[in-house]
Amino acid sequence: MPQETRMISFSAIGLYTPGVVARITGKIFEMNGNIVDVEENCRRGLFSIFLVVDFTASPIETDHIITALKGIEKEADLKIILAQYDEKAVTVASRSENHLVTIIGVDRPGIIAKVSSFFHSKSILIEKCRMIARGRFFSMEMVIDTRKIALEPGQKQTESLNAMKKELKLLCTDIDQSVVIQSENIYRRNKKLVVFDVESSLVQHRSLKHFIDRIRDRVATQTGVPESDGGTHNQMQALVDNARFLKGLSVQDFEKLNEILQLNPGTIELIKILKSMGFKIALLSSGFNFLVKKIFETAGVDYAFSNSLELDENGITTGRIEEPVITSDTKSDILDFIMSTENIKPDQVIAVGDGSQSSHFIENVGLSIAIKPETSNTKTDGVITSDKVLNVLYCLGMTKEELENYTAE
Amino acid sequence: MFSIEIQKLKLSLEIVPVASLFSHEKVIKQSANKLILEFKNLASLQNPIIVEENHVILDGNHRAYAFRALNFKFIPVCKIDYFNRRTKLRYWFRLLDNLENIDLVQNTIGSLGGTLHPQPDLGTLKKELEKNCLACGIQFRNQYTLVDFPETEACDAVGAYNLIQKIQDELSDRDVTLSYIPCNTAQQEKFCARLKPDQVVLWTPRITKQMVVDTAKMKMVFAPKTTRHVIPVRPLNVNVPGQWFRENLTMEEINRRFSALLKEKRMKRFSPGMVLDGRYYEEELIVFYR
């Protein structure tokens, strides 16, 4: 190593022994070195450390410094790699292109290999990789640097980035994993509000279908009950649009029907944990308010908007919906209203839906997550392929242990 | 004055002299004192109180009390048509908990001159109370009882509610815990099914809107937690700066500022059944925001 080089990178791996960090940093201090970057990990008895040290102010010659640092290898039983460090490379580097990728699912061999090969094929650098949960359930967080992402001829970087996100979602769907991709700048922005599209993210799809079918049966005597194309959300919307067919049902009838609706596992826990983390919670629904009220009464939320059936003095539905009616199209306005009231920016919002037309409002926020989307072509930052809504917490960097502690409380 | 008209219902938002208000209920001292402390350094008054056209307070009695106590001259109000069918007068029932046995309630009522008339079911009790607006009721397990008092004890609606207050005070002294529940809750099947053996619901007298106005205008007051008004449309987040109430402004000037403040803001209308800021609203809302 040339004598004039005064920045040294120091990498070491081995088994962890008590005092090993003190031993390394103590030696650096003795030689008047200044640590300018550090990353240290100790997992399951394995130890690794990466340091960049500036010895410019040290009176000791670089060769002697190298020898002294190499000497730690035997003393601490570590494998040490030393190299000169090009400071320009650090200062030139921009952090603006970093993304945080969270992968969640049932563990199986080859997840990391497939994902890392994918990034390699796109010339994307994996800066950091952290296992959040291991066992039958798997969750991993990767920080990737996309500055040098491979471009097709004539392709702009943002286009390439969007194409990469789409491909990664497809790859993860193939290996039965959920994936969420967030810009690191936005990820680091303090989030304040979590907004859920109720029917598409918190209610079990099957129970919603059953609920709609039962209401249809209940009003079967009426003619002209609208048949609706599309998914259950559209059918729910159709029921709201055609509330006149529900005329004559009592509140008690609806309460009984409401018992059919089942929340996705972990819904109440998720809301309670998010609240304890300091988030404001909002529920948006273009369906009826019975279910929303149930969630509000059980978990408590800050905002909840849904449709109410007009009732007469005896608690019987008149066949009209109380105005103004909430539809898929008005949800964006309501979200704007909440953000204005709370004085928060879209970057500080996490929105959860299924990415379909009924929850399209979730697309323009800091982090958008689609739960079990009906199509693979969602425009959201992430896709959770199961109905385990607690997985949303992994996208906020929560580890399995932290989640277990929360749920135990 | 700032007026909003929704489905033929007019809401008038204005600032009126505190001295012009009529209360129809006593305050709960603890709640009132808490508000006085809070309003001493009032940054802004979030929501106007609701009054009818004669300035009888329908909602916001404690806020008005705190304004009076702090010698503020003016207060923001939303004036509504009380006799519109969409403005609903409901009542607070008393849930008595931790009762050793029903005899305790019956004996207390007996000692105050009350007579018990067992009823076959909830529906009949409800009808009987509609007929006699000075009577009250007892709901214990699946037993329903009408209670009436001699005229010497309850000659008017205020007197009837004073007796309710006496009953609850005497029972509280016997370690019975008291909470207030909306009258419609007590009539729900689910609630009835969940009522515990040591719980009793005291149904309060069904007074009328006219009684509320007449009582207030005669400067008489009902016991605390008598009425529960369901307002057809509730304005929220007017956020009037607290400083205005401490300045020596004329009514014209403060109203000019108030109108300008509201005109600067956007309004959003929500149907009944929404949750805002952690509270469930069963009435339609007009929310002001920037």
XYZ file of C-alpha atoms in Angstrom:
699
model
C 0.000 0.000 0.000
C 1.502 3.392 -0.914
C 2.849 5.396 2.023
C 0.747 8.514 1.224
C -2.632 6.746 1.559
C -4.037 7.677 4.918
C -7.650 6.345 4.641
C -7.898 2.665 5.428
C -10.869 0.344 5.207
C -10.921 -2.395 7.815
C -13.165 -5.435 7.540
C -13.176 -8.298 10.014
C -15.227 -11.424 10.492
C -15.080 -14.236 13.013
C -16.683 -15.606 16.114
C -17.771 -13.017 18.609
C -15.698 -12.697 21.766
C -16.434 -10.234 24.537
C -14.427 -7.008 24.162
C -13.606 -7.535 20.517
C -14.936 -4.117 19.414
C -13.059 -2.396 22.238
C -9.876 -4.202 21.217
C -10.142 -3.014 17.577
C -11.193 0.562 18.255
C -8.698 0.860 21.122
C -5.868 -0.037 18.774
C -7.071 2.574 16.246
C -7.275 5.194 18.969
C -3.726 4.396 20.165
C -2.513 5.195 16.640
C -4.495 8.451 16.502
C -6.912 7.150 13.857
C -10.328 8.728 13.357
C -13.185 6.361 12.546
C -15.296 7.985 9.799
C -17.657 5.100 9.059
C -18.641 1.986 10.931
C -21.017 -0.927 10.665
C -20.908 -3.786 13.121
C -23.070 -6.853 13.396
C -23.248 -9.699 15.809
C -25.769 -12.439 15.038
C -25.965 -15.948 16.443
C -22.373 -15.737 17.741
C -20.984 -14.540 14.419
C -19.273 -11.177 14.359
C -18.511 -8.772 11.530
C -17.270 -5.212 11.465
C -16.560 -2.741 8.728
C -14.653 0.455 9.436
C -13.247 3.348 7.426
C -10.473 5.055 9.389
C -8.722 8.329 8.650
C -5.076 8.197 9.774
C -4.110 11.552 8.198
C -3.391 13.085 11.588
C -1.474 10.056 12.863
C 2.320 10.456 13.304
C 2.736 6.703 12.668
C 3.716 5.550 9.223
C 1.038 3.744 7.245
C 3.029 0.478 6.971
C 3.294 0.316 10.779
C -0.413 1.051 11.100
C -1.244 -1.777 8.671
C 0.992 -4.179 10.573
C -0.557 -3.208 13.902
C -4.089 -3.643 12.593
C -3.243 -6.951 10.945
C -1.876 -8.035 14.324
C -5.419 -8.038 15.742
C -6.166 -11.014 13.469
C -4.236 -13.409 15.700
C -5.020 -11.676 19.000
C -8.804 -11.818 18.434
C -8.975 -14.847 16.146
C -10.561 -12.906 13.284
C -10.135 -12.788 9.540
C -9.157 -9.197 8.682
C -9.050 -7.496 5.278
C -7.359 -4.108 4.945
C -7.400 -1.837 1.908
C -6.768 1.731 0.945
C -9.952 3.704 0.703
C -10.833 6.207 -1.996
C -12.563 9.017 -0.198
C -13.833 10.579 -3.433
C -15.932 7.509 -4.049
C -17.728 8.197 -0.795
C -18.297 11.897 -1.287
C -19.515 11.477 -4.872
C -22.023 8.849 -3.879
C -25.572 10.145 -3.712
C -28.082 8.534 -1.389
C -31.036 9.796 -3.332
C -31.475 6.589 -5.300
C -31.776 4.197 -2.420
C -34.839 2.042 -1.926
C -35.925 -0.146 0.909
C -37.242 -3.531 -0.168
C -39.151 -5.667 2.335
C -39.884 -9.270 1.467
C -42.398 -11.184 3.541
C -43.740 -14.721 3.325
C -43.401 -18.347 4.323
C -39.756 -19.383 4.382
C -38.441 -21.561 1.577
C -34.980 -22.161 0.082
C -33.790 -19.800 -2.613
C -35.622 -16.558 -1.758
C -32.479 -14.521 -1.128
C -30.678 -16.110 -4.088
C -33.485 -15.315 -6.503
C -33.944 -11.754 -5.320
C -30.232 -10.946 -5.203
C -29.713 -12.491 -8.680
C -32.564 -10.326 -9.917
C -30.892 -7.192 -8.552
C -27.562 -8.274 -10.017
C -29.182 -8.706 -13.447
C -30.396 -5.094 -13.192
C -27.011 -3.737 -12.024
C -28.540 -2.816 -8.693
C -26.276 -2.774 -5.663
C -27.484 -4.362 -2.451
C -26.182 -1.969 0.210
C -27.636 -3.645 3.262
C -29.552 -6.759 4.020
C -31.274 -7.546 7.309
C -33.334 -10.507 8.363
C -36.400 -9.287 10.277
C -38.058 -12.646 10.880
C -36.853 -16.193 10.456
C -38.488 -19.515 11.122
C -41.531 -20.802 9.292
C -42.268 -17.195 8.526
C -39.677 -15.164 6.671
C -39.101 -11.441 6.380
C -36.092 -9.605 5.048
C -35.218 -5.985 4.500
C -32.784 -4.880 1.772
C -31.491 -1.408 1.053
C -30.689 -1.211 -2.641
C -28.810 1.447 -4.585
C -30.395 1.965 -8.008
C -28.146 4.743 -9.304
C -26.518 2.408 -11.833
C -29.663 0.492 -12.780
C -29.410 -1.088 -16.246
C -31.255 0.918 -18.900
C -32.802 -0.350 -22.107
C -31.935 1.767 -25.167
C -33.895 5.019 -24.987
C -35.206 4.215 -21.535
C -35.150 6.847 -18.796
C -33.996 5.922 -15.304
C -37.446 6.397 -13.748
C -38.966 4.157 -16.435
C -36.366 1.510 -15.739
C -37.022 1.821 -12.017
C -40.778 1.407 -12.461
C -40.237 -1.595 -14.741
C -37.897 -3.135 -12.165
C -40.538 -2.690 -9.404
C -43.141 -4.408 -11.564
C -40.797 -7.302 -12.362
C -39.810 -7.682 -8.720
C -43.467 -7.904 -7.695
C -44.032 -10.615 -10.300
C -40.905 -12.498 -9.211
C -42.030 -12.383 -5.577
C -45.540 -13.516 -6.493
C -43.942 -16.487 -8.303
C -42.035 -17.498 -5.173
C -45.098 -16.848 -2.986
C -43.662 -13.804 -1.223
C -45.095 -10.376 -0.515
C -42.896 -7.416 -1.401
C -42.927 -3.724 -0.579
C -40.569 -1.258 -2.262
C -40.195 2.181 -0.715
C -38.004 5.086 -1.669
C -35.610 5.400 1.259
C -36.069 9.180 1.397
C -39.783 8.700 1.890
C -39.273 5.723 4.183
C -37.175 7.884 6.461
C -39.840 10.598 6.522
C -41.748 10.254 9.748
C -45.107 8.643 8.965
C -48.108 9.920 10.839
C -51.291 8.474 9.383
C -52.323 4.990 8.320
C -55.460 4.861 6.216
C -57.263 1.617 5.418
C -59.750 0.946 2.663
C -61.968 -1.250 4.830
C -63.636 -3.661 2.391
C -60.517 -4.314 0.349
C -57.986 -4.663 3.136
C -59.568 -5.537 6.464
C -62.568 -7.725 5.684
C -62.285 -11.373 4.747
C -63.204 -11.607 1.115
C -65.288 -14.752 1.597
C -67.346 -13.252 4.425
C -67.982 -10.115 2.383
C -69.306 -12.250 -0.452
C -71.483 -14.190 1.984
C -72.785 -10.904 3.459
C -73.723 -9.576 0.020
C -75.392 -12.869 -0.930
C -77.423 -12.874 2.291
C -78.613 -9.331 1.719
C -79.567 -10.311 -1.813
C -81.526 -13.292 -0.423
C -83.154 -11.049 2.166
C -84.456 -8.675 -0.483
C -85.116 -11.397 -3.062
C -88.812 -10.673 -2.990
C -88.086 -7.313 -4.514
C -87.679 -7.345 -8.245
C -84.847 -5.737 -10.067
C -82.116 -6.246 -7.451
C -79.091 -5.233 -9.478
C -76.603 -7.813 -10.585
C -73.160 -6.359 -10.689
C -70.097 -7.325 -12.638
C -66.710 -7.393 -11.034
C -65.554 -8.160 -7.511
C -67.243 -7.995 -4.146
C -66.277 -4.349 -3.688
C -68.216 -3.425 -6.807
C -71.136 -5.489 -5.570
C -71.025 -3.697 -2.224
C -70.977 -0.401 -4.094
C -73.957 -1.620 -6.145
C -75.847 -2.379 -2.937
C -75.167 1.134 -1.680
C -76.177 2.600 -5.046
C -79.432 0.630 -4.937
C -80.263 1.040 -1.270
C -83.965 1.368 -2.125
C -84.092 -2.409 -2.320
C -83.123 -2.569 1.356
C -86.214 -0.627 2.430
C -87.994 -2.293 5.310
C -84.979 -4.028 6.875
C -84.554 -3.227 10.547
C -81.381 -2.265 12.380
C -81.585 -5.636 14.115
C -81.702 -7.374 10.711
C -78.554 -5.560 9.712
C -76.825 -6.252 13.003
C -77.465 -9.968 12.492
C -76.230 -9.805 8.909
C -73.247 -7.822 10.096
C -72.149 -10.760 12.244
C -71.359 -12.590 9.011
C -68.600 -10.121 8.226
C -65.251 -11.310 9.518
C -62.140 -9.200 9.776
C -58.843 -10.427 8.405
C -56.740 -12.080 11.121
C -54.787 -9.534 13.141
C -56.856 -6.491 12.112
C -57.675 -5.284 15.612
C -54.145 -6.026 16.856
C -52.677 -4.146 13.891
C -54.744 -1.049 14.610
C -53.937 -1.176 18.321
C -50.196 -1.591 17.656
C -50.144 1.221 15.091
C -51.923 3.459 17.581
C -49.433 2.603 20.308
C -46.679 3.529 17.821
C -48.254 6.985 17.610
C -49.989 6.717 14.241
C -53.355 8.296 13.563
C -55.705 5.723 12.061
C -58.361 6.335 9.427
C -60.903 3.901 7.978
C -62.523 4.608 4.617
C -65.391 2.575 3.297
C -67.802 2.985 0.437
C -69.939 0.263 2.036
C -72.247 0.493 5.031
C -71.117 1.745 8.407
C -72.000 -1.312 10.514
C -68.587 -2.921 10.171
C -66.664 0.326 10.476
C -68.541 1.062 13.679
C -67.627 -2.386 14.996
C -63.906 -1.765 14.360
C -64.174 1.704 15.911
C -65.855 0.328 19.026
C -63.313 -2.483 19.421
C -60.027 -0.846 18.499
C -60.777 2.891 18.510
C -59.700 4.892 15.487
C -59.225 8.591 14.831
C -61.266 8.806 11.637
C -63.866 6.556 10.079
C -65.989 7.364 7.048
C -68.647 5.107 5.553
C -72.279 5.166 4.428
C -75.288 5.129 6.739
C -78.715 3.870 5.806
C -81.435 6.342 6.671
C -83.680 4.958 9.411
C -87.176 5.972 10.411
C -88.293 6.564 14.008
C -88.666 2.795 14.541
C -85.207 1.909 13.309
C -86.415 0.629 9.924
C -84.484 1.485 6.764
C -86.249 3.924 4.472
C -84.339 2.721 1.427
C -82.260 5.863 1.259
C -78.602 6.466 2.067
C -77.714 9.459 4.202
C -76.059 12.088 2.039
C -73.368 12.781 1.003
C -72.712 9.211 -0.133
C -69.135 7.960 -0.006
C -68.021 6.262 -3.191
C -64.681 4.979 -4.459
C -64.290 8.316 -6.222
C -64.780 10.486 -3.140
C -62.255 8.656 -0.969
C -59.358 10.747 -2.335
C -61.173 13.928 -1.258
C -61.681 12.505 2.212
C -58.018 11.603 2.458
C -57.144 15.185 1.415
C -59.488 16.437 4.108
C -57.818 14.287 6.795
C -54.348 15.386 5.694
C -55.385 19.065 5.820
C -57.006 18.631 9.211
C -53.953 16.852 10.619
C -51.558 19.135 8.746
C -49.612 16.275 7.211
C -48.183 15.685 3.744
C -48.917 12.740 1.418
C -45.369 11.407 2.036
C -46.300 10.897 5.668
C -49.248 8.660 4.884
C -49.370 4.887 4.680
C -52.411 3.635 2.758
C -53.626 0.067 2.666
C -56.165 -1.308 0.189
C -56.110 -3.764 -2.668
C -55.020 -1.342 -5.352
C -58.232 -1.843 -7.313
C -60.579 0.903 -8.464
C -62.282 0.906 -5.058
C -59.048 1.858 -3.330
C -57.225 3.823 -6.011
C -56.803 6.658 -3.531
C -53.971 4.717 -1.904
C -51.617 5.257 -4.821
C -50.473 8.818 -4.168
C -49.103 8.526 -0.664
C -45.753 7.825 1.010
C -46.282 4.095 1.208
C -49.087 2.218 -0.508
C -49.694 -1.443 0.232
C -52.107 -3.698 -1.607
C -53.481 -6.631 0.395
C -54.286 -9.659 -1.766
C -54.789 -7.606 -4.939
C -57.132 -9.034 -7.549
C -54.596 -8.327 -10.312
C -50.805 -8.595 -10.315
C -50.537 -5.233 -12.033
C -51.128 -2.930 -9.056
C -49.513 0.484 -8.928
C -48.820 0.283 -5.208
C -45.392 0.298 -3.559
C -45.998 -3.114 -2.170
C -48.080 -6.212 -2.396
C -48.986 -8.485 0.497
C -50.204 -11.727 -0.973
C -51.791 -13.145 2.179
C -54.596 -11.808 4.377
C -52.215 -11.473 7.353
C -52.519 -7.752 7.741
C -50.025 -7.694 10.617
C -47.367 -8.097 7.903
C -47.807 -4.368 7.272
C -45.719 -3.849 10.418
C -42.667 -5.499 8.827
C -42.778 -2.772 6.183
C -42.273 -0.271 8.995
C -39.097 -2.063 10.062
C -40.614 -3.924 12.988
C -38.860 -7.212 13.758
C -40.587 -10.474 14.563
C -39.435 -10.202 18.197
C -40.821 -6.680 18.522
C -44.118 -7.783 17.016
C -44.304 -10.732 19.413
C -43.671 -8.388 22.330
C -46.424 -6.060 21.172
C -48.970 -8.850 20.693
C -48.034 -10.379 24.062
C -48.763 -7.031 25.731
C -73.822 36.063 10.754
C -72.640 33.105 8.690
C -75.511 30.967 7.433
C -75.533 27.491 5.961
C -78.634 25.850 4.549
C -78.726 22.078 4.175
C -81.843 20.245 3.070
C -84.078 23.139 4.100
C -82.443 23.346 7.514
C -80.789 26.651 8.309
C -77.768 26.911 10.586
C -76.749 30.387 11.749
C -73.240 30.751 13.057
C -72.677 33.897 15.058
C -71.164 35.249 18.241
C -73.631 36.292 20.934
C -73.362 37.750 24.447
C -72.838 35.033 27.062
C -75.407 36.875 29.187
C -78.101 36.206 26.576
C -77.929 32.418 27.015
C -80.415 30.288 28.936
C -79.275 27.022 30.501
C -81.807 24.266 31.003
C -79.581 21.946 33.040
C -77.282 22.206 36.026
C -73.646 21.482 35.310
C -71.562 18.660 36.736
C -69.174 20.668 38.915
C -66.086 18.538 38.241
C -66.506 18.766 34.466
C -67.199 22.483 34.641
C -64.143 23.209 36.791
C -61.961 21.210 34.428
C -63.197 23.297 31.509
C -62.646 26.554 33.395
C -59.010 25.569 33.936
C -58.680 24.581 30.304
C -60.270 27.786 29.003
C -58.112 30.055 31.183
C -55.417 29.748 28.537
C -57.797 29.111 25.674
C -55.947 29.113 22.332
C -59.101 28.597 20.316
C -62.654 27.430 20.823
C -62.986 24.480 18.472
C -66.754 24.072 18.208
C -69.647 26.498 18.698
C -72.286 25.676 21.285
C -75.729 24.804 19.907
C -78.695 26.999 20.829
C -82.304 27.408 19.734
C -83.707 30.702 18.552
C -84.326 32.067 22.097
C -80.712 31.201 23.007
C -81.664 28.194 25.127
C -78.543 26.023 25.164
C -79.104 22.589 23.634
C -75.504 21.433 23.598
C -72.504 23.099 25.240
C -73.859 23.926 28.688
C -70.481 23.323 30.363
C -68.625 25.458 27.826
C -71.097 28.290 28.366
C -70.709 27.917 32.142
C -66.905 28.152 31.827
C -67.202 31.257 29.609
C -69.462 32.872 32.221
C -67.079 31.943 35.042
C -64.155 33.489 33.165
C -66.129 36.676 32.487
C -65.869 36.326 28.729
C -68.468 38.616 27.177
C -69.139 36.653 23.980
C -69.415 33.071 22.809
C -69.769 31.465 19.330
C -73.094 29.722 18.791
C -74.834 27.754 16.101
C -78.525 28.614 16.099
C -80.851 25.874 14.900
C -84.573 25.233 14.581
C -85.257 23.203 17.735
C -88.767 22.260 16.705
C -87.667 20.842 13.368
C -88.456 17.101 13.455
C -84.822 16.335 12.653
C -83.669 17.881 15.927
C -84.192 15.054 18.365
C -84.638 15.206 22.099
C -83.261 12.115 23.763
C -82.497 11.340 27.411
C -79.712 9.982 29.550
C -80.634 6.863 31.481
C -78.792 5.926 34.666
C -76.951 2.612 34.793
C -76.622 1.546 38.417
C -73.904 -1.002 38.935
C -72.619 -3.054 41.850
C -76.032 -3.415 43.483
C -76.354 -5.989 46.242
C -80.007 -6.529 45.339
C -82.964 -4.802 43.710
C -84.557 -4.163 47.114
C -82.068 -1.377 47.678
C -83.407 0.550 44.662
C -87.037 -0.220 45.482
C -86.625 0.832 49.112
C -84.901 4.064 48.130
C -87.729 4.889 45.730
C -90.276 3.947 48.398
C -88.640 6.231 50.947
C -89.102 9.136 48.498
C -92.817 8.371 48.088
C -92.585 6.487 44.793
C -94.996 3.716 43.831
C -93.934 0.707 41.768
C -96.101 -0.690 38.958
C -94.677 -3.863 37.329
C -95.006 -3.931 33.525
C -95.123 -7.023 31.303
C -92.349 -5.958 28.947
C -90.053 -3.217 27.711
C -92.513 -2.003 25.070
C -95.277 -1.465 27.603
C -92.982 0.427 29.951
C -91.974 2.668 27.054
C -95.612 3.397 26.189
C -96.529 4.115 29.826
C -93.650 6.579 30.125
C -94.813 8.330 26.965
C -98.232 8.778 28.604
C -96.849 10.084 31.890
C -93.925 12.416 31.343
C -93.219 12.781 35.071
C -92.851 9.050 35.709
C -89.671 7.006 35.523
C -88.881 3.314 35.099
C -86.708 0.501 36.377
C -85.146 -2.167 34.177
C -83.722 -5.124 36.111
C -82.861 -8.373 34.303
C -86.033 -8.920 32.239
C -88.295 -7.122 34.698
C -89.710 -3.695 33.902
C -91.356 -1.409 36.443
C -93.068 1.950 36.123
C -92.440 4.343 39.008
C -94.620 7.335 39.757
C -94.474 9.877 42.525
C -97.214 11.874 44.222
C -97.671 15.430 42.992
C -96.356 16.705 46.296
C -92.953 15.212 45.415
C -92.894 15.824 41.660
C -95.253 18.533 40.522
C -93.358 19.304 37.328
C -90.589 17.946 35.084
C -87.848 19.708 37.039
C -89.165 18.112 40.237
C -89.284 14.692 38.593
C -85.640 14.940 37.598
C -84.701 16.226 41.049
C -86.136 12.980 42.431
C -83.988 10.995 40.014
C -81.002 12.955 41.308
C -81.969 12.137 44.903
C -82.309 8.424 44.094
C -78.921 8.276 42.425
C -77.260 10.292 45.217
C -78.668 8.015 47.914
C -77.593 4.909 46.035
C -74.125 6.335 45.386
C -73.754 6.696 49.164
C -74.404 2.928 49.357
C -71.439 2.099 47.071
C -73.569 1.804 43.976
C -71.679 3.065 40.927
C -73.423 5.331 38.465
C -72.926 5.882 34.756
C -75.017 7.600 32.110
C -76.182 5.751 29.006
C -78.123 7.039 25.989
C -81.808 6.100 26.283
C -81.835 4.206 22.978
C -78.966 1.974 24.156
C -81.093 0.575 26.984
C -83.707 -0.530 24.467
C -81.323 -2.518 22.292
C -81.602 -6.307 22.403
C -77.842 -6.745 22.771
C -77.689 -4.388 25.736
C -80.601 -6.105 27.491
C -78.984 -9.503 26.991
C -75.713 -8.289 28.492
C -77.236 -6.599 31.551
C -75.657 -8.185 34.637
C -77.602 -9.370 37.717
C -76.110 -6.560 39.825
C -77.075 -3.857 37.323
C -80.239 -1.780 37.114
C -81.195 0.804 34.519
C -83.144 3.778 35.758
C -85.309 5.138 32.926
C -85.666 8.900 33.254
C -88.852 10.940 32.593
C -89.652 11.724 28.941
C -89.911 15.478 28.986
C -90.778 17.455 25.836
C -88.959 20.134 23.828
C -91.524 22.702 24.965
C -90.803 21.804 28.611
C -87.086 22.338 27.984
C -87.631 25.806 26.478
C -90.221 26.893 29.055
C -88.082 25.730 31.978
C -84.978 27.501 30.692
C -86.832 30.739 29.951
C -88.228 30.709 33.484
C -84.568 30.458 34.570
C -85.162 27.082 36.134
C -82.830 24.174 35.514
C -83.097 20.413 35.334
C -80.691 18.055 37.070
C -77.403 17.431 35.238
C -77.573 14.932 32.363
C -81.275 15.300 31.708
C -81.403 15.848 27.950
C -79.295 14.469 25.129
C -79.968 16.443 21.989
C -79.270 14.928 18.603
C -78.612 17.885 16.344
C -79.466 17.351 12.656
C -76.276 19.041 11.454
C -73.328 19.821 13.677
C -70.693 22.380 12.663
C -67.175 21.452 13.761
C -63.718 23.039 13.855
C -64.675 26.704 13.625
C -61.631 27.298 15.883
C -62.290 30.843 17.065
C -59.106 32.390 18.540
C -59.322 32.566 22.335
C -57.674 35.991 22.269
C -60.849 37.502 20.782
C -62.741 36.749 23.995
C -60.106 38.486 26.108
C -60.003 41.625 23.932
C -62.492 44.399 24.530
C -64.345 44.002 21.211
C -67.812 45.146 20.277
C -70.312 42.515 19.170
C -70.231 43.935 15.638
C -66.437 43.713 15.450
C -66.197 40.175 16.837
C -68.940 39.007 14.454
C -67.216 40.702 11.513
C -64.023 38.808 12.360
C -65.941 35.578 12.860
C -67.622 35.751 9.437
C -64.305 36.574 7.776
C -62.656 33.643 9.555
C -65.310 31.187 8.363
C -65.286 32.540 4.797
C -61.550 31.881 4.599
C -62.047 28.211 5.399
C -63.227 25.293 3.312
C -66.242 23.239 4.392
C -66.810 19.534 4.071
C -70.129 17.864 4.695
C -70.359 14.345 6.092
C -73.375 12.126 6.570
C -74.281 10.803 10.064
C -72.241 7.948 11.526
C -68.700 9.249 10.996
C -65.761 9.236 13.386
C -63.689 12.394 13.640
C -60.849 12.941 16.047
C -61.747 9.704 17.819
C -65.407 10.610 18.444
C -68.449 8.994 16.834
C -71.065 11.450 15.561
C -74.591 10.245 14.962
C -75.534 13.512 13.293
C -74.598 15.051 9.971
C -71.436 17.174 10.115
C -70.166 20.332 8.514
C -66.442 20.465 9.155
C -64.435 23.624 8.564
C -60.830 23.214 7.481
C -58.081 25.084 5.679
